[in-house]
Amino acid sequence: MTLDIVCNFRKCRKSLSSHAWVTTCSHAFCVEHGQREFKRNAENALTCPACGTELRDKFDVIQADLKPNETFKSIVLAGLKPDVIMDVAMRAISFWSYQVEQETLYQENVAKHSKDKLQCLEEVNTLNVQKIKTELDTCKRKINSLQIEFNKKRKQAEELTARLEEKTRQIQKLTFQLDAQKRKDFRLQNFEDKTDNQETCMNITDLVGKRAASEAFVFKPMKDTDANIICSPKTPLFDFRQKNKRSSFNFRPIRS
């Protein structure tokens, strides 16, 4: 597996596999950034965007074909002396080695930054875990306290419920006794009213004195059509023929 160089522009880092802009300060750039950065002006002065080196010569920066064809390979160094060829090859290898070294340093820097960031995140995570554990312990203690308070309140509620049931039974008992007393007072009041409204006893002495000797005196209850006289349908007939004329007879209607 071959390692491709990448664009040395700080915010690009795109892999270079076909064409690239290369400089004598051993930096390489992609086609887009190379065309934007290496437009020659009237003074023919350019600056490397990676290291700031001035590129005054026209060969200080060129656009290279990273995948040349066989014809280019056979002609590019043709006619050159072996020492020149070796010098060119050594410079090309040095360029490649520098790119690999720079990429290695960059990756190490990225790895170090990631490691530091990871360590920082681990410390933050440890602090967060400790904080969460502390909050969890506090919540557990609060839950235990609330559970104890809940049990106490539930016990009080049960006691109050039992007392309420007892008071309800007492109220029901007192209500029953009150109703019974009311019925008793009502019956007693009705009895007293009936006693107060009782009819006065009849005196039938005059009736007995005025009757004929041979006349039989028979007392019969009045008819129910007379509303002013209280009589009972169960009142029997009374025969006073054998009684003394001067005797007094008192008659009381029988209570129904």
mmCIF file of C-alpha atoms in Angstrom:
data_model
loop_
_atom_site.group_PDB
_atom_site.id
_atom_site.type_symbol
_atom_site.label_atom_id
_atom_site.label_comp_id
_atom_site.label_asym_id
_atom_site.label_seq_id
_atom_site.Cartn_x
_atom_site.Cartn_y
_atom_site.Cartn_z
ATOM 1 C CA MET A 1 0.000 0.000 0.000
ATOM 2 C CA THR A 2 1.479 3.294 -1.155
ATOM 3 C CA LEU A 3 1.175 6.398 0.977
ATOM 4 C CA ASP A 4 -0.237 9.461 -0.780
ATOM 5 C CA ILE A 5 0.910 12.917 0.172
ATOM 6 C CA VAL A 6 -1.728 15.418 1.199
ATOM 7 C CA CYS A 7 -2.329 19.075 0.482
ATOM 8 C CA ASN A 8 -0.228 21.165 2.856
ATOM 9 C CA PHE A 9 -2.836 23.904 2.960
ATOM 10 C CA ARG A 10 -3.861 24.093 6.605
ATOM 11 C CA LYS A 11 -7.615 23.738 6.114
ATOM 12 C CA CYS A 12 -7.550 21.371 3.148
ATOM 13 C CA ARG A 13 -5.599 18.156 3.896
ATOM 14 C CA LYS A 14 -6.892 16.520 0.710
ATOM 15 C CA SER A 15 -5.044 13.485 -0.637
ATOM 16 C CA LEU A 16 -2.950 14.178 -3.750
ATOM 17 C CA SER A 17 -2.889 11.320 -6.214
ATOM 18 C CA SER A 18 -2.968 12.723 -9.761
ATOM 19 C CA HIS A 19 -1.794 16.357 -9.963
ATOM 20 C CA ALA A 20 -0.293 18.744 -7.403
ATOM 21 C CA TRP A 21 1.536 22.032 -7.054
ATOM 22 C CA VAL A 22 4.977 21.508 -5.513
ATOM 23 C CA THR A 23 7.524 24.020 -4.268
ATOM 24 C CA THR A 24 11.260 24.048 -3.697
ATOM 25 C CA CYS A 25 10.558 24.381 0.023
ATOM 26 C CA SER A 26 9.190 20.808 -0.150
ATOM 27 C CA HIS A 27 5.486 21.609 0.129
ATOM 28 C CA ALA A 28 2.663 20.312 -2.019
ATOM 29 C CA PHE A 29 -0.814 21.696 -2.658
ATOM 30 C CA CYS A 30 -3.929 20.568 -4.442
ATOM 31 C CA VAL A 31 -4.878 22.006 -7.827
ATOM 32 C CA GLU A 32 -7.618 24.311 -6.424
ATOM 33 C CA HIS A 33 -5.468 25.960 -3.766
ATOM 34 C CA GLY A 34 -2.364 25.970 -5.998
ATOM 35 C CA GLN A 35 -4.142 27.872 -8.746
ATOM 36 C CA ARG A 36 -5.530 30.347 -6.230
ATOM 37 C CA GLU A 37 -2.276 30.916 -4.303
ATOM 38 C CA PHE A 38 0.299 30.798 -7.085
ATOM 39 C CA LYS A 39 -0.961 33.347 -9.564
ATOM 40 C CA ARG A 40 2.128 35.251 -10.598
ATOM 41 C CA ASN A 41 2.000 38.997 -10.411
ATOM 42 C CA ALA A 42 4.080 41.656 -12.171
ATOM 43 C CA GLU A 43 6.961 41.392 -9.727
ATOM 44 C CA ASN A 44 7.010 37.583 -10.147
ATOM 45 C CA ALA A 45 7.032 37.150 -6.325
ATOM 46 C CA LEU A 46 5.089 34.360 -4.659
ATOM 47 C CA THR A 47 4.858 33.151 -1.068
ATOM 48 C CA CYS A 48 4.426 29.585 0.137
ATOM 49 C CA PRO A 49 1.125 29.414 2.094
ATOM 50 C CA ALA A 50 2.584 26.694 4.316
ATOM 51 C CA CYS A 51 5.903 28.199 5.495
ATOM 52 C CA GLY A 52 5.906 31.729 4.032
ATOM 53 C CA THR A 53 9.029 31.199 1.895
ATOM 54 C CA GLU A 54 9.356 33.574 -1.065
ATOM 55 C CA LEU A 55 9.204 31.783 -4.429
ATOM 56 C CA ARG A 56 10.844 34.162 -6.916
ATOM 57 C CA ASP A 57 12.092 31.787 -9.596
ATOM 58 C CA LYS A 58 9.661 30.343 -12.082
ATOM 59 C CA PHE A 59 10.798 26.845 -11.150
ATOM 60 C CA ASP A 60 10.356 27.453 -7.416
ATOM 61 C CA VAL A 61 6.766 26.229 -7.851
ATOM 62 C CA ILE A 62 5.478 23.994 -10.626
ATOM 63 C CA GLN A 63 2.418 21.865 -11.297
ATOM 64 C CA ALA A 64 3.551 18.221 -11.303
ATOM 65 C CA ASP A 65 1.890 15.123 -12.719
ATOM 66 C CA LEU A 66 2.013 12.542 -9.952
ATOM 67 C CA LYS A 67 1.058 9.731 -12.326
ATOM 68 C CA PRO A 68 3.158 10.299 -15.442
ATOM 69 C CA ASN A 69 2.832 8.013 -18.444
ATOM 70 C CA GLU A 70 5.573 5.742 -19.710
ATOM 71 C CA THR A 71 6.689 8.169 -22.403
ATOM 72 C CA PHE A 72 7.308 10.911 -19.843
ATOM 73 C CA LYS A 73 9.204 8.509 -17.613
ATOM 74 C CA SER A 74 11.484 7.476 -20.472
ATOM 75 C CA ILE A 75 12.305 10.971 -21.630
ATOM 76 C CA VAL A 76 12.313 13.180 -18.521
ATOM 77 C CA LEU A 77 15.811 12.180 -17.379
ATOM 78 C CA ALA A 78 17.126 10.985 -20.681
ATOM 79 C CA GLY A 79 20.581 12.345 -21.619
ATOM 80 C CA LEU A 80 21.419 13.355 -18.099
ATOM 81 C CA LYS A 81 24.562 12.111 -16.426
ATOM 82 C CA PRO A 82 24.208 9.520 -13.754
ATOM 83 C CA ASP A 83 25.330 11.936 -11.054
ATOM 84 C CA VAL A 84 22.645 14.406 -12.161
ATOM 85 C CA ILE A 85 20.088 11.638 -12.270
ATOM 86 C CA MET A 86 21.108 10.522 -8.775
ATOM 87 C CA ASP A 87 21.015 14.123 -7.537
ATOM 88 C CA VAL A 88 17.515 14.585 -8.972
ATOM 89 C CA ALA A 89 16.414 11.260 -7.487
ATOM 90 C CA MET A 90 17.886 12.145 -4.075
ATOM 91 C CA ARG A 91 16.120 15.495 -4.110
ATOM 92 C CA ALA A 92 12.825 13.812 -5.064
ATOM 93 C CA ILE A 93 13.289 11.250 -2.271
ATOM 94 C CA SER A 94 14.118 14.058 0.162
ATOM 95 C CA PHE A 95 10.921 15.848 -0.873
ATOM 96 C CA TRP A 96 8.953 12.666 -0.295
ATOM 97 C CA SER A 97 10.687 11.998 3.018
ATOM 98 C CA TYR A 98 9.953 15.534 4.169
ATOM 99 C CA GLN A 99 6.288 15.145 3.282
ATOM 100 C CA VAL A 100 6.116 11.844 5.145
ATOM 101 C CA GLU A 101 7.891 13.365 8.138
ATOM 102 C CA GLN A 102 5.594 16.388 8.152
ATOM 103 C CA GLU A 103 2.549 14.164 7.892
ATOM 104 C CA THR A 104 3.904 12.019 10.722
ATOM 105 C CA LEU A 105 4.453 15.085 12.895
ATOM 106 C CA TYR A 106 1.001 16.345 12.005
ATOM 107 C CA GLN A 107 -0.621 13.034 12.899
ATOM 108 C CA GLU A 108 1.393 12.867 16.125
ATOM 109 C CA ASN A 109 0.269 16.385 16.965
ATOM 110 C CA VAL A 110 -3.325 15.428 16.197
ATOM 111 C CA ALA A 111 -2.923 12.293 18.303
ATOM 112 C CA LYS A 112 -1.414 14.286 21.164
ATOM 113 C CA HIS A 113 -4.189 16.843 20.933
ATOM 114 C CA SER A 114 -6.753 14.054 20.882
ATOM 115 C CA LYS A 115 -5.034 12.388 23.829
ATOM 116 C CA ASP A 116 -5.018 15.635 25.806
ATOM 117 C CA LYS A 117 -8.624 16.210 24.896
ATOM 118 C CA LEU A 118 -9.453 12.652 25.906
ATOM 119 C CA GLN A 119 -7.648 13.110 29.223
ATOM 120 C CA CYS A 120 -9.505 16.353 29.798
ATOM 121 C CA LEU A 121 -12.784 14.666 28.955
ATOM 122 C CA GLU A 122 -11.920 11.799 31.297
ATOM 123 C CA GLU A 123 -11.228 14.265 34.114
ATOM 124 C CA VAL A 124 -14.485 16.043 33.382
ATOM 125 C CA ASN A 125 -16.223 12.684 33.226
ATOM 126 C CA THR A 126 -14.684 11.681 36.565
ATOM 127 C CA LEU A 127 -15.862 14.933 38.130
ATOM 128 C CA ASN A 128 -19.311 14.431 36.647
ATOM 129 C CA VAL A 129 -19.420 10.853 37.943
ATOM 130 C CA GLN A 130 -18.432 12.015 41.417
ATOM 131 C CA LYS A 131 -21.015 14.768 41.262
ATOM 132 C CA ILE A 132 -23.672 12.331 40.105
ATOM 133 C CA LYS A 133 -22.720 9.883 42.857
ATOM 134 C CA THR A 134 -22.979 12.661 45.415
ATOM 135 C CA GLU A 135 -26.371 13.696 44.054
ATOM 136 C CA LEU A 136 -27.426 10.048 43.995
ATOM 137 C CA ASP A 137 -26.447 9.581 47.632
ATOM 138 C CA THR A 138 -28.304 12.762 48.519
ATOM 139 C CA CYS A 139 -31.355 11.533 46.634
ATOM 140 C CA LYS A 140 -31.160 8.155 48.370
ATOM 141 C CA ARG A 141 -31.026 9.830 51.776
ATOM 142 C CA LYS A 142 -33.907 12.061 50.784
ATOM 143 C CA ILE A 143 -35.886 9.053 49.563
ATOM 144 C CA ASN A 144 -35.247 7.229 52.840
ATOM 145 C CA SER A 145 -36.322 10.303 54.795
ATOM 146 C CA LEU A 146 -39.442 10.639 52.662
ATOM 147 C CA GLN A 147 -40.171 6.926 53.075
ATOM 148 C CA ILE A 148 -39.947 7.249 56.856
ATOM 149 C CA GLU A 149 -42.164 10.325 56.753
ATOM 150 C CA PHE A 150 -44.585 8.498 54.460
ATOM 151 C CA ASN A 151 -44.796 5.540 56.819
ATOM 152 C CA LYS A 152 -45.406 7.922 59.720
ATOM 153 C CA LYS A 153 -48.122 9.767 57.814
ATOM 154 C CA ARG A 154 -49.696 6.503 56.700
ATOM 155 C CA LYS A 155 -49.778 5.282 60.296
ATOM 156 C CA GLN A 156 -51.368 8.556 61.372
ATOM 157 C CA ALA A 157 -53.879 8.238 58.538
ATOM 158 C CA GLU A 158 -54.752 4.703 59.646
ATOM 159 C CA GLU A 159 -55.206 5.892 63.222
ATOM 160 C CA LEU A 160 -57.389 8.781 62.067
ATOM 161 C CA THR A 161 -59.402 6.397 59.899
ATOM 162 C CA ALA A 162 -59.968 4.095 62.866
ATOM 163 C CA ARG A 163 -60.991 7.053 65.038
ATOM 164 C CA LEU A 164 -63.302 8.282 62.281
ATOM 165 C CA GLU A 165 -64.941 4.856 62.053
ATOM 166 C CA GLU A 166 -65.364 4.808 65.849
ATOM 167 C CA LYS A 167 -66.870 8.300 65.817
ATOM 168 C CA THR A 168 -69.151 7.268 62.949
ATOM 169 C CA ARG A 169 -70.390 4.279 64.935
ATOM 170 C CA GLN A 170 -70.959 6.512 67.975
ATOM 171 C CA ILE A 171 -72.851 9.015 65.842
ATOM 172 C CA GLN A 172 -74.984 6.233 64.386
ATOM 173 C CA LYS A 173 -75.681 4.916 67.887
ATOM 174 C CA LEU A 174 -76.568 8.378 69.195
ATOM 175 C CA THR A 175 -78.744 8.994 66.149
ATOM 176 C CA PHE A 176 -80.587 5.746 66.790
ATOM 177 C CA GLN A 177 -81.041 6.638 70.465
ATOM 178 C CA LEU A 178 -82.242 10.127 69.512
ATOM 179 C CA ASP A 179 -84.781 8.700 67.084
ATOM 180 C CA ALA A 180 -85.985 6.262 69.738
ATOM 181 C CA GLN A 181 -86.293 9.081 72.297
ATOM 182 C CA LYS A 182 -88.187 11.186 69.760
ATOM 183 C CA ARG A 183 -90.630 8.331 69.129
ATOM 184 C CA LYS A 184 -91.030 7.814 72.886
ATOM 185 C CA ASP A 185 -91.651 11.537 73.491
ATOM 186 C CA PHE A 186 -94.121 11.585 70.616
ATOM 187 C CA ARG A 187 -96.103 8.655 72.027
ATOM 188 C CA LEU A 188 -96.051 10.232 75.522
ATOM 189 C CA GLN A 189 -97.259 13.572 74.137
ATOM 190 C CA ASN A 190 -100.092 11.869 72.248
ATOM 191 C CA PHE A 191 -101.084 10.010 75.399
ATOM 192 C CA GLU A 192 -101.147 13.262 77.419
ATOM 193 C CA ASP A 193 -103.191 15.001 74.731
ATOM 194 C CA LYS A 194 -105.709 12.198 74.781
ATOM 195 C CA THR A 195 -105.884 12.383 78.590
ATOM 196 C CA ASP A 196 -106.421 16.152 78.512
ATOM 197 C CA ASN A 197 -109.153 15.875 75.875
ATOM 198 C CA GLN A 198 -111.019 13.089 77.643
ATOM 199 C CA GLU A 199 -114.763 13.641 77.863
ATOM 200 C CA THR A 200 -116.374 14.562 81.219
ATOM 201 C CA CYS A 201 -118.364 11.743 82.923
ATOM 202 C CA MET A 202 -122.089 11.644 82.278
ATOM 203 C CA ASN A 203 -124.491 12.125 85.197
ATOM 204 C CA ILE A 204 -127.665 10.184 84.460
ATOM 205 C CA THR A 205 -129.283 10.609 87.913
ATOM 206 C CA ASP A 206 -131.932 12.994 86.620
ATOM 207 C CA LEU A 207 -132.783 10.652 83.807
ATOM 208 C CA VAL A 208 -133.250 7.793 86.219
ATOM 209 C CA GLY A 209 -135.442 9.946 88.593
ATOM 210 C CA LYS A 210 -137.798 11.119 85.864
ATOM 211 C CA ARG A 211 -138.401 7.762 84.282
ATOM 212 C CA ALA A 212 -141.620 5.832 84.963
ATOM 213 C CA ALA A 213 -141.610 3.002 87.481
ATOM 214 C CA SER A 214 -142.476 0.398 84.958
ATOM 215 C CA GLU A 215 -140.372 1.976 82.259
ATOM 216 C CA ALA A 216 -137.164 0.225 81.554
ATOM 217 C CA PHE A 217 -134.178 2.606 81.157
ATOM 218 C CA VAL A 218 -131.748 1.415 78.616
ATOM 219 C CA PHE A 219 -128.636 3.443 77.734
ATOM 220 C CA LYS A 220 -127.505 3.238 74.185
ATOM 221 C CA PRO A 221 -124.472 4.883 72.678
ATOM 222 C CA MET A 222 -124.998 7.864 70.441
ATOM 223 C CA LYS A 223 -124.618 7.551 66.755
ATOM 224 C CA ASP A 224 -121.367 8.432 65.122
ATOM 225 C CA THR A 225 -123.024 11.254 63.215
ATOM 226 C CA ASP A 226 -122.778 13.507 66.258
ATOM 227 C CA ALA A 227 -119.274 14.913 66.022
ATOM 228 C CA ASN A 228 -119.363 16.603 69.454
ATOM 229 C CA ILE A 229 -119.848 13.378 71.424
ATOM 230 C CA ILE A 230 -117.139 10.748 71.711
ATOM 231 C CA CYS A 231 -118.464 7.217 71.866
ATOM 232 C CA SER A 232 -117.134 3.796 71.146
ATOM 233 C CA PRO A 233 -118.786 1.321 68.829
ATOM 234 C CA LYS A 234 -117.824 -1.391 71.336
ATOM 235 C CA THR A 235 -119.888 0.213 74.201
ATOM 236 C CA PRO A 236 -122.466 -2.360 75.475
ATOM 237 C CA LEU A 237 -126.113 -1.678 76.365
ATOM 238 C CA PHE A 238 -126.821 -0.892 80.011
ATOM 239 C CA ASP A 239 -130.099 -1.854 81.770
ATOM 240 C CA PHE A 240 -130.825 0.144 84.971
ATOM 241 C CA ARG A 241 -134.335 -1.207 85.807
ATOM 242 C CA GLN A 242 -133.249 -2.926 89.017
ATOM 243 C CA LYS A 243 -131.264 0.046 90.320
ATOM 244 C CA ASN A 244 -132.271 2.552 93.010
ATOM 245 C CA LYS A 245 -133.860 5.749 91.740
ATOM 246 C CA ARG A 246 -131.634 7.971 93.859
ATOM 247 C CA SER A 247 -128.442 6.253 92.925
ATOM 248 C CA SER A 248 -125.944 8.085 90.722
ATOM 249 C CA PHE A 249 -124.388 6.351 87.787
ATOM 250 C CA ASN A 250 -121.310 7.583 86.096
ATOM 251 C CA PHE A 251 -120.499 6.470 82.605
ATOM 252 C CA ARG A 252 -117.080 6.718 80.967
ATOM 253 C CA PRO A 253 -116.610 5.784 77.354
ATOM 254 C CA ILE A 254 -114.188 2.907 76.885
ATOM 255 C CA ARG A 255 -110.911 3.937 75.262
ATOM 256 C CA SER A 256 -110.347 2.346 71.923
#
